CSV table of C-alpha atoms in Angstrom, one decimal:
chain,number,residue,atom,x,y,z
A,11,MET,CA,116.2,116.0,81.3
A,12,LYS,CA,113.3,118.6,81.4
A,13,LYS,CA,110.6,116.0,80.3
A,14,ILE,CA,111.8,114.0,83.2
A,15,ILE,CA,111.3,116.7,85.6
A,16,SER,CA,108.0,117.7,83.9
A,17,ALA,CA,106.7,114.5,84.3
A,18,ALA,CA,107.8,113.8,87.8
A,19,LEU,CA,106.5,117.2,88.6
A,20,SER,CA,102.8,116.2,87.2
A,21,ALA,CA,102.7,113.3,88.6
A,22,ALA,CA,103.5,114.7,92.0
A,23,LEU,CA,100.9,117.3,91.5
A,24,CYS,CA,98.3,115.0,90.6
A,25,MET,CA,99.1,112.7,93.9
A,26,SER,CA,98.5,115.9,95.8
A,27,LEU,CA,94.7,116.6,93.8
A,28,ALA,CA,92.5,113.8,95.2
A,29,GLY,CA,94.7,111.0,94.7
A,30,CYS,CA,94.6,111.3,90.8
A,31,ALA,CA,90.8,112.1,91.0
A,32,GLU,CA,88.9,108.4,91.3
A,33,SER,CA,85.9,108.5,89.3
A,34,GLU,CA,82.5,108.6,90.7
A,35,GLN,CA,82.2,104.7,89.1
A,36,SER,CA,85.3,103.7,90.8
A,37,VAL,CA,84.3,105.4,94.5
A,38,TYR,CA,81.0,103.7,94.3
A,39,GLN,CA,82.3,100.1,92.8
A,40,LYS,CA,85.3,100.0,95.8
A,41,ALA,CA,82.8,100.5,98.3
A,42,TYR,CA,80.1,98.0,96.7
A,43,ASP,CA,82.6,95.1,96.7
A,44,GLN,CA,83.7,95.8,99.7
A,45,ALA,CA,80.6,96.1,101.5
A,46,PHE,CA,79.2,92.8,100.0
A,47,ASN,CA,82.9,90.8,101.1
A,48,SER,CA,82.6,92.3,104.6
A,49,SER,CA,82.7,89.7,107.5
A,50,SER,CA,80.7,91.8,109.8
A,51,VAL,CA,79.1,95.6,110.1
A,52,THR,CA,77.6,97.6,112.8
A,53,SER,CA,74.6,99.7,111.7
A,54,SER,CA,72.0,102.1,112.6
A,55,ILE,CA,69.1,103.0,110.5
A,56,THR,CA,66.2,105.5,111.1
A,57,MET,CA,62.7,105.2,108.8
A,58,ASP,CA,60.2,107.4,109.4
A,59,MET,CA,57.5,106.2,107.7
A,60,THR,CA,54.3,108.4,106.9
A,61,VAL,CA,50.8,106.2,105.4
A,62,GLU,CA,48.2,108.2,104.1
A,63,VAL,CA,44.6,106.5,103.9
A,64,SER,CA,41.6,107.8,102.5
A,65,GLY,CA,43.0,111.4,103.5
A,66,GLN,CA,43.8,110.4,107.0
A,67,THR,CA,47.9,110.6,107.9
A,68,MET,CA,49.6,108.4,110.3
A,69,GLY,CA,53.5,108.4,111.6
A,70,MET,CA,55.8,105.6,112.0
A,71,PRO,CA,58.9,106.0,113.1
A,72,ILE,CA,61.1,103.1,113.3
A,73,THR,CA,64.9,102.8,114.1
A,74,MET,CA,66.6,99.4,114.3
A,75,ASP,CA,70.0,99.4,115.8
A,76,MET,CA,72.5,96.1,113.9
A,77,LYS,CA,75.3,94.1,114.4
A,78,MET,CA,75.9,91.9,112.0
A,79,ILE,CA,77.9,88.9,111.3
A,80,ASP,CA,78.9,87.0,108.0
A,81,PHE,CA,75.8,88.7,107.0
A,82,ASN,CA,76.9,88.0,103.7
A,83,ASP,CA,77.1,84.4,103.8
A,84,ALA,CA,73.4,82.6,104.7
A,85,SER,CA,74.7,80.0,106.0
A,86,LYS,CA,76.9,81.8,108.8
A,87,VAL,CA,75.0,84.8,109.5
A,88,SER,CA,74.4,85.6,113.0
A,89,GLY,CA,73.8,89.1,114.7
A,90,ASP,CA,71.8,91.4,117.0
A,91,ILE,CA,69.0,93.6,116.3
A,92,LYS,CA,67.2,96.1,118.7
A,93,MET,CA,64.4,97.7,116.7
A,94,THR,CA,61.6,100.4,118.2
A,95,MET,CA,58.6,101.1,116.7
A,96,GLU,CA,55.9,103.8,117.6
A,97,LEU,CA,52.2,104.2,116.1
A,98,LEU,CA,49.5,106.0,117.6
A,99,GLY,CA,51.5,106.7,120.5
A,100,GLN,CA,52.7,102.9,121.9
A,101,GLN,CA,56.6,101.9,121.3
A,102,THR,CA,57.4,98.9,120.6
A,103,ASP,CA,60.7,97.3,121.7
A,104,ILE,CA,61.9,94.5,120.2
A,105,GLU,CA,65.5,92.6,120.2
A,106,MET,CA,66.5,89.7,118.0
A,107,TRP,CA,69.6,87.5,118.0
A,108,ILE,CA,70.1,85.7,114.9
A,109,LYS,CA,71.6,82.3,115.4
A,110,ASP,CA,72.0,79.3,113.1
A,111,GLN,CA,69.2,79.9,111.2
A,112,GLU,CA,67.1,80.8,113.7
A,113,ALA,CA,66.2,84.3,115.1
A,114,TYR,CA,65.3,84.5,118.9
A,115,ILE,CA,63.0,87.7,119.3
A,116,ASP,CA,62.3,89.4,122.6
A,117,SER,CA,59.4,91.3,122.0
A,118,ASP,CA,58.2,93.5,124.7
A,119,GLY,CA,59.3,90.7,127.5
A,120,THR,CA,57.3,88.2,125.0
A,121,LYS,CA,59.8,85.7,123.6
A,122,SER,CA,59.6,83.7,120.5
A,123,VAL,CA,62.0,81.6,118.1
A,124,GLU,CA,61.4,81.9,114.8
A,125,TYR,CA,63.4,80.3,111.4
A,126,PHE,CA,65.3,83.7,109.9
A,127,ASP,CA,65.3,84.0,106.2
A,128,ASN,CA,69.3,84.7,106.0
A,129,SER,CA,69.0,85.3,102.1
A,130,GLU,CA,67.8,89.0,103.3
A,131,ALA,CA,70.9,89.2,105.8
A,132,SER,CA,71.9,92.1,103.3
A,133,ALA,CA,69.2,93.9,102.5
A,134,SER,CA,69.7,96.4,105.3
A,135,LEU,CA,73.2,97.7,103.2
A,136,MET,CA,70.4,99.0,100.6
A,137,MET,CA,73.5,99.3,97.9
A,138,GLN,CA,72.2,98.7,94.1
A,139,LYS,CA,74.4,97.9,91.4
A,140,TYR,CA,76.4,101.1,89.7
A,141,GLU,CA,74.3,100.0,86.4
A,142,ASP,CA,71.1,100.4,88.4
A,143,TYR,CA,71.6,104.5,88.2
A,144,ASP,CA,70.7,107.0,85.3
A,145,LYS,CA,73.2,109.5,87.5
A,146,VAL,CA,76.2,109.6,89.6
A,147,GLN,CA,78.0,113.2,90.7
A,148,MET,CA,80.9,112.9,93.0
A,149,LYS,CA,82.7,116.0,95.3
A,150,LYS,CA,85.3,115.3,97.9
A,151,ASN,CA,84.4,116.3,101.6
A,152,GLY,CA,87.6,116.4,103.8
A,153,SER,CA,88.8,112.7,103.1
A,154,ASP,CA,85.3,111.8,102.4
A,155,TYR,CA,83.2,111.0,99.4
A,156,ASP,CA,80.1,112.6,98.7
A,157,LEU,CA,77.6,110.5,96.0
A,158,THR,CA,74.5,111.7,94.9
A,159,CYS,CA,73.2,108.6,92.6
A,160,THR,CA,69.7,109.0,90.6
A,161,LEU,CA,68.5,105.5,90.4
A,162,LYS,CA,66.4,104.5,87.2
A,163,SER,CA,63.1,104.5,87.6
A,164,ASP,CA,62.5,100.0,86.8
A,165,LYS,CA,65.2,99.7,89.8
A,166,ALA,CA,62.2,101.3,92.5
A,167,ASP,CA,60.7,98.2,93.3
A,168,GLU,CA,64.4,96.5,94.0
A,169,LEU,CA,65.0,99.2,96.7
A,170,TYR,CA,61.6,98.9,98.6
A,171,LYS,CA,61.9,95.3,98.6
A,172,LYS,CA,65.1,95.8,100.6
A,173,ILE,CA,63.4,98.4,103.0
A,174,LEU,CA,60.8,95.8,103.7
A,175,SER,CA,62.9,92.8,103.9
A,176,SER,CA,65.0,95.0,106.4
A,177,ALA,CA,61.6,95.6,108.3
A,178,GLY,CA,60.7,92.1,108.4
A,179,SER,CA,57.5,92.9,106.3
A,180,SER,CA,56.1,91.1,103.2
A,181,ALA,CA,57.7,92.4,100.0
A,182,SER,CA,55.6,90.5,97.5
A,183,THR,CA,52.1,91.3,99.4
A,184,ASP,CA,52.9,95.1,99.7
A,185,LEU,CA,54.6,95.8,96.5
A,186,SER,CA,51.2,94.2,94.4
A,187,GLY,CA,49.9,97.3,92.6
A,188,MET,CA,52.4,99.6,93.8
A,189,ASP,CA,53.7,102.5,92.3
A,190,VAL,CA,56.9,103.3,93.8
A,191,SER,CA,59.4,106.2,93.0
A,192,VAL,CA,62.4,107.3,95.0
A,193,GLY,CA,64.6,110.3,95.1
A,194,ASP,CA,68.2,110.7,94.9
A,195,ILE,CA,70.6,108.6,97.0
A,196,ALA,CA,72.9,110.3,99.3
A,197,PHE,CA,76.3,108.4,100.4
A,198,VAL,CA,79.3,109.5,102.1
A,199,ILE,CA,82.3,106.7,101.6
A,200,ASP,CA,85.2,107.4,103.7
A,201,LYS,CA,88.9,107.2,102.2
A,202,ASP,CA,89.5,103.8,102.5
A,203,HIS,CA,86.1,103.1,100.6
A,204,ASN,CA,84.0,102.2,103.4
A,205,MET,CA,80.4,103.1,103.6
A,206,LYS,CA,79.5,105.5,106.3
A,207,SER,CA,76.1,106.8,105.4
A,208,ILE,CA,73.1,106.5,102.9
A,209,SER,CA,69.7,108.7,102.9
A,210,TYR,CA,66.7,109.0,100.3
A,211,THR,CA,63.4,109.2,100.3
A,212,LEU,CA,61.3,106.8,98.8
A,213,THR,CA,56.8,106.9,98.1
A,214,ALA,CA,55.1,104.1,96.8
A,215,SER,CA,51.2,104.6,96.0
A,216,GLY,CA,48.3,102.3,94.9
A,217,GLU,CA,45.0,100.9,96.2
A,218,VAL,CA,45.4,98.1,99.1
A,219,SER,CA,41.9,96.4,100.4
A,220,SER,CA,40.0,99.0,98.2
A,221,MET,CA,41.7,101.8,99.8
A,222,ASP,CA,43.9,104.7,98.3
A,223,VAL,CA,47.5,104.2,100.4
A,224,THR,CA,50.5,106.3,100.2
A,225,TYR,CA,53.5,105.5,102.4
A,226,VAL,CA,56.4,107.6,102.2
A,227,TYR,CA,59.7,106.2,103.6
A,228,ASP,CA,62.5,108.9,104.4
A,229,VAL,CA,65.4,106.4,105.1
A,230,LYS,CA,68.7,107.2,106.7
A,231,GLY,CA,71.8,104.6,107.8
A,232,GLU,CA,75.0,104.9,109.1
A,233,TYR,CA,77.5,102.1,109.4
A,234,SER,CA,80.7,101.4,111.1
A,235,ASP,CA,83.3,98.6,112.9
A,236,TRP,CA,83.2,97.1,109.0
A,237,ASN,CA,85.2,93.7,109.9
A,238,SER,CA,85.8,94.5,113.5
A,239,THR,CA,81.7,94.1,115.2
A,240,SER,CA,81.2,91.6,117.5
A,241,VAL,CA,78.4,90.2,119.2
A,242,ASP,CA,77.4,89.0,122.7
A,243,PHE,CA,75.0,86.6,122.8
A,244,PRO,CA,72.7,85.4,126.0
A,245,ASP,CA,72.0,82.0,127.0
A,246,LEU,CA,69.5,81.4,124.1
A,247,ALA,CA,68.6,77.7,125.6
A,248,ASN,CA,65.3,76.8,126.2
A,249,TRP,CA,64.8,80.9,125.1
A,250,GLU,CA,60.9,81.0,124.9
A,251,THR,CA,60.1,79.8,128.6
A,252,GLN,CA,63.0,81.8,129.5
A,253,THR,CA,61.7,85.5,131.7
A,254,ASN,CA,63.3,88.5,131.9
């Protein structure tokens, strides 16, 4: 009887202390699996980009507010992306609706339609596979899990491609001859194993057009409304001839 009571008390204590303490791998893997099997998500990404060219430094902050539907299904993905970019005191505002493999773009009142590469729709998640990390540390913060992940050096290029894809750049061109490094990646995962946020700093340096160039990206992403995001589309018929 004493053994039974002792076992019951031990089980109760375990349940009260962080739910029997999930491992770092378990928490991350569940968040990864849920993200890449979700039907929709709302995200807000800020990318403070600094470019140093031959000793001259320029800042280029980029913000993206996105509502994505079926982003894990290349044949169905749709959504609404609002992007703001600043360079040399000039601000550019772009809104893009994605539907039926087309991107309906409104760039400061100029409208166009382009093919949308659905294969890159999930790039904004910026999550790597668990085995891509050298080290993962975790601590409980209220009901959330705070994870600090050290990416393997040979996986930095993959993350850079995701940054470029989410910002609409050509990864294959920009990566040529670049040395890429990433600081620790911080994730916040909620109690239901939904990713709430990600933040990290990535540096890429090399020679571009015979000039030494260094890019520094300070990236922060916040995610919400997993599986409950919806998008209200405007009238997309005759898009390029419409006026605001």
